[in-house]
Every structure is written in C-alpha cells, then in structure tokens.
Amino acid sequence: MRDEDELKYPGPAGESGPVLHTTTTRVPNGLEPGQLVVSRNRKWNGKAHWVVPGRYVGEDQHGWWIFQGTNEFCSRPGAAFYTRSDAVLLVPREGDWVATFYDSAHPGGVRVYIDLAVGHEWTHIRPEVTEFHVIDMDLDVIRTEARGVFIDDQDEFAEHSVSMHYPQRLIEDIQAAADGLYHAVKAQHAPFDGTDVEWFTKGRTT
C-alpha cells in the first residue's frame, strides 16, 4: 500500500484524535448464516454513531449481506428507535461505502440508502458474534419512492471536511464515489438492480 493510501484512512481511536489505521480487514472470518452481526459506525473524529444489530445471511460477488429485521433496536448518542421495516445491509468487497436496502414497509418510502464510508473492519467478538465497524463520511446516496435518487448531507460533508480536518484526497475520493454510486443506483446497475430481493428472502427464512 502506498504511503498516501495509508494516510487516507486513519482510524480514530477516540477523543485523543486519529491514528494511522493499517490493520483494517475487509474480509470477515468464519461467518455462518444466522450469526449475530452488530454494525457500528463512528465519525472521523472517533465519536460514536449508529449501532444496528442483524443476522448474517451470506455472500456473493458483491460482498456480504446482513439481514436487519423489523423491531430491532437501533441507537446512536442522543437517538434510538425500533425498526419498522425489514432491511438488508450489503458490505461491499471494495469501495468506500455500505448500502442498506429496505422493503416496501419503510415508513419514509426509502428503498436504497448508501452511506459513504471508509475503514471497513470485521471484528470477531465471541462464538457466533461479530462486529462490523466503519467510519461514516456524511454523504449518502438515497433512492426513495417519492424523490427518486439523490445525494444527501452535502452541507454536513462540507462542514465536517473543515471541522474534522478531512485530508484533501479523502474529500475528493468520497465525492467521486458518491457521484459514481448516484449514477449506478439511477441506472440500476448491480447490485442496485433487485439483487437484494433474494437476500430479503434468505434473511426471513434463516
């Protein structure tokens, strides 16, 4: 890995500030369908963000799929709720993002919600329990029934780019990734072509 790549993805270790994150593992080890996977997000400065539990359902050429069912408890500092629809999370094999697909029961009509994110890391906690960690980079690519496809939180990204001191290369890469994902979702390129449907089925029967 080139030096600039190592600097691109520091892994904030807490309130003390960022450190070089050179041990990120993109490939999980020993996952079996039905196992608990807790997805934990944090911000670039190390502050906690969303925690969402789910069950691992399998992998394909796109990555690893986690079923997040209705009535799961989700939380972040200052907010918490029980989910009101089923979802499947795709952790991609490569790329600065994770994608959540929702079924038609989502109260806001959201069907695809992509978080731009870096620092993907799988951590085995104990038998049948794994955590998936990622650093949320603010920008989201969303498809809803009412609005179609759009990029959200660009103001937040611009603000945090300054206040959290995002490296310039990271800013450029995240913006480029968001643009690419926007076009991929709009054109319904795989895995945004209905690939999620079979994973909903597997998740509800696993």
Tab-separated table of C-alpha atoms in Angstrom, residues 21-187:
chain	number	residue	atom	x	y	z
A	21	HIS	CA	-5.283	2.622	10.610
A	22	THR	CA	-3.167	-0.035	8.916
A	23	THR	CA	-4.906	-3.218	10.114
A	24	THR	CA	-8.333	-2.823	8.523
A	25	THR	CA	-9.758	-6.192	7.489
A	26	ARG	CA	-12.172	-6.108	4.569
A	27	VAL	CA	-12.822	-9.862	4.645
A	28	PRO	CA	-14.691	-11.438	7.592
A	29	ASN	CA	-13.517	-14.726	9.043
A	30	GLY	CA	-15.725	-17.654	9.898
A	31	LEU	CA	-19.141	-16.087	9.401
A	32	GLU	CA	-22.027	-18.535	9.224
A	33	PRO	CA	-25.656	-17.792	8.238
A	34	GLY	CA	-27.733	-16.851	11.256
A	35	GLN	CA	-24.864	-15.436	13.278
A	36	LEU	CA	-25.296	-12.078	15.014
A	37	VAL	CA	-23.530	-9.155	13.333
A	38	VAL	CA	-23.556	-5.796	15.104
A	39	SER	CA	-22.823	-2.903	12.749
A	40	ARG	CA	-21.124	0.020	14.490
A	41	ASN	CA	-20.470	3.349	12.809
A	42	ARG	CA	-18.305	6.146	14.072
A	43	LYS	CA	-17.340	9.538	12.765
A	44	TRP	CA	-13.900	10.594	11.558
A	45	ASN	CA	-13.137	12.200	14.943
A	46	GLY	CA	-13.880	8.942	16.754
A	47	LYS	CA	-17.312	9.809	18.112
A	48	ALA	CA	-19.861	7.011	18.177
A	49	HIS	CA	-22.614	6.938	15.570
A	50	TRP	CA	-25.263	4.296	14.728
A	51	VAL	CA	-25.284	0.786	16.177
A	52	VAL	CA	-27.531	-1.660	14.283
A	53	PRO	CA	-27.855	-5.409	15.018
A	54	GLY	CA	-28.562	-8.005	12.362
A	55	ARG	CA	-28.048	-11.593	11.240
A	56	TYR	CA	-25.557	-12.694	8.630
A	57	VAL	CA	-27.210	-14.366	5.627
A	58	GLY	CA	-24.404	-14.958	3.135
A	59	GLU	CA	-22.090	-13.589	0.475
A	60	ASP	CA	-21.966	-13.196	-3.282
A	61	GLN	CA	-19.758	-11.441	-5.817
A	62	HIS	CA	-20.822	-8.060	-4.429
A	63	GLY	CA	-19.970	-8.686	-0.782
A	64	TRP	CA	-21.524	-9.802	2.500
A	65	TRP	CA	-25.230	-9.490	3.292
A	66	ILE	CA	-26.739	-8.901	6.737
A	67	PHE	CA	-30.471	-9.082	7.457
A	68	GLN	CA	-31.793	-6.388	9.816
A	69	GLY	CA	-35.337	-7.270	10.747
A	70	THR	CA	-38.351	-5.311	11.936
A	71	ASN	CA	-38.399	-4.306	15.629
A	72	GLU	CA	-34.616	-4.357	16.016
A	73	PHE	CA	-33.307	-1.746	18.471
A	74	CYS	CA	-31.005	0.822	16.815
A	75	SER	CA	-29.215	3.627	18.642
A	76	ARG	CA	-26.656	6.391	18.496
A	77	PRO	CA	-25.783	9.075	21.059
A	78	GLY	CA	-28.957	11.116	21.507
A	79	ALA	CA	-31.290	8.917	19.485
A	80	ALA	CA	-32.800	5.419	19.477
A	81	PHE	CA	-35.687	3.604	17.814
A	82	TYR	CA	-37.141	0.221	16.917
A	83	THR	CA	-37.056	-0.520	13.201
A	84	ARG	CA	-40.404	-0.525	11.418
A	85	SER	CA	-39.425	-2.487	8.335
A	86	ASP	CA	-37.042	-5.207	7.233
A	87	ALA	CA	-33.696	-4.285	5.680
A	88	VAL	CA	-30.594	-5.942	4.287
A	89	LEU	CA	-27.145	-4.408	4.626
A	90	LEU	CA	-24.555	-5.008	1.917
A	91	VAL	CA	-20.913	-4.687	2.962
A	92	PRO	CA	-19.076	-4.481	-0.377
A	93	ARG	CA	-15.843	-6.259	-1.202
A	94	GLU	CA	-14.344	-2.943	-2.254
A	95	GLY	CA	-15.301	0.717	-2.335
A	96	ASP	CA	-15.879	3.483	0.186
A	97	TRP	CA	-19.500	2.702	1.079
A	98	VAL	CA	-22.068	0.375	2.606
A	99	ALA	CA	-25.637	0.013	1.326
A	100	THR	CA	-28.895	-0.677	3.140
A	101	PHE	CA	-31.885	-1.901	1.138
A	102	TYR	CA	-35.394	-1.521	2.603
A	103	ASP	CA	-38.644	-3.263	1.810
A	104	SER	CA	-41.915	-1.550	0.914
A	105	ALA	CA	-42.887	-1.230	4.599
A	106	HIS	CA	-40.347	1.519	5.233
A	107	PRO	CA	-42.409	4.439	6.590
A	108	GLY	CA	-40.471	7.029	4.605
A	109	GLY	CA	-40.542	5.147	1.318
A	110	VAL	CA	-36.765	4.649	1.334
A	111	ARG	CA	-35.648	1.729	-0.832
A	112	VAL	CA	-31.858	2.227	-1.022
A	113	TYR	CA	-29.681	4.122	1.467
A	114	ILE	CA	-25.944	4.158	0.780
A	115	ASP	CA	-23.599	5.549	3.419
A	116	LEU	CA	-20.274	6.752	2.071
A	117	ALA	CA	-17.836	5.184	4.495
A	118	VAL	CA	-14.221	4.114	4.964
A	119	GLY	CA	-12.190	1.936	7.309
A	120	HIS	CA	-14.278	-1.238	6.889
A	121	GLU	CA	-13.303	-3.706	9.593
A	122	TRP	CA	-14.694	-7.012	10.860
A	123	THR	CA	-14.008	-7.995	14.479
A	124	HIS	CA	-14.798	-11.446	15.887
A	125	ILE	CA	-16.152	-10.877	19.427
A	126	ARG	CA	-17.014	-14.393	20.567
A	127	PRO	CA	-18.543	-17.528	19.028
A	128	GLU	CA	-21.420	-16.549	16.724
A	129	VAL	CA	-20.998	-12.801	17.382
A	130	THR	CA	-19.140	-10.446	15.021
A	131	GLU	CA	-18.901	-6.658	14.901
A	132	PHE	CA	-18.607	-4.723	11.672
A	133	HIS	CA	-17.036	-1.291	12.069
A	134	VAL	CA	-16.952	1.568	9.592
A	135	ILE	CA	-16.217	5.314	9.585
A	136	ASP	CA	-19.224	7.275	8.329
A	137	MET	CA	-18.248	10.013	5.869
A	138	ASP	CA	-21.505	12.000	5.942
A	139	LEU	CA	-22.569	11.786	2.297
A	140	ASP	CA	-25.444	9.451	1.456
A	141	VAL	CA	-26.872	8.267	-1.850
A	142	ILE	CA	-30.586	7.597	-1.384
A	143	ARG	CA	-33.436	6.289	-3.504
A	144	THR	CA	-36.961	6.889	-2.281
A	145	GLU	CA	-40.310	6.252	-3.892
A	146	ALA	CA	-41.166	9.956	-3.824
A	147	ARG	CA	-37.888	11.675	-4.760
A	148	GLY	CA	-36.037	9.084	-6.771
A	149	VAL	CA	-32.241	9.127	-6.445
A	150	PHE	CA	-30.337	11.963	-4.773
A	151	ILE	CA	-27.165	12.722	-2.802
A	152	ASP	CA	-27.855	13.844	0.756
A	153	ASP	CA	-25.941	15.661	3.531
A	154	GLN	CA	-23.597	17.612	1.281
A	155	ASP	CA	-23.700	20.529	3.731
A	156	GLU	CA	-22.677	18.235	6.584
A	157	PHE	CA	-19.841	16.818	4.497
A	158	ALA	CA	-18.550	20.298	3.702
A	159	GLU	CA	-18.765	21.340	7.359
A	160	HIS	CA	-17.035	18.229	8.676
A	161	SER	CA	-14.369	18.447	5.990
A	162	VAL	CA	-13.201	21.571	7.787
A	163	SER	CA	-14.058	20.880	11.429
A	164	MET	CA	-12.765	17.268	11.386
A	165	HIS	CA	-9.819	18.014	9.068
A	166	TYR	CA	-10.549	15.525	6.312
A	167	PRO	CA	-7.490	15.023	4.067
A	168	GLN	CA	-7.956	16.612	0.662
A	169	ARG	CA	-7.519	13.322	-1.152
A	170	LEU	CA	-10.211	11.737	1.009
A	171	ILE	CA	-12.610	14.600	0.225
A	172	GLU	CA	-12.053	14.120	-3.492
A	173	ASP	CA	-12.396	10.333	-3.322
A	174	ILE	CA	-15.620	10.429	-1.307
A	175	GLN	CA	-17.176	12.988	-3.650
A	176	ALA	CA	-16.189	10.869	-6.653
A	177	ALA	CA	-17.542	7.718	-5.024
A	178	ALA	CA	-20.852	9.434	-4.249
A	179	ASP	CA	-21.195	10.591	-7.852
A	180	GLY	CA	-20.435	7.097	-9.150
A	181	LEU	CA	-22.933	5.476	-6.809
A	182	TYR	CA	-25.586	8.038	-7.723
A	183	HIS	CA	-25.304	7.041	-11.381
A	184	ALA	CA	-25.146	3.318	-10.539
A	185	VAL	CA	-28.349	3.461	-8.488
A	186	LYS	CA	-30.115	5.619	-11.062
A	187	ALA	CA	-29.167	3.229	-13.867
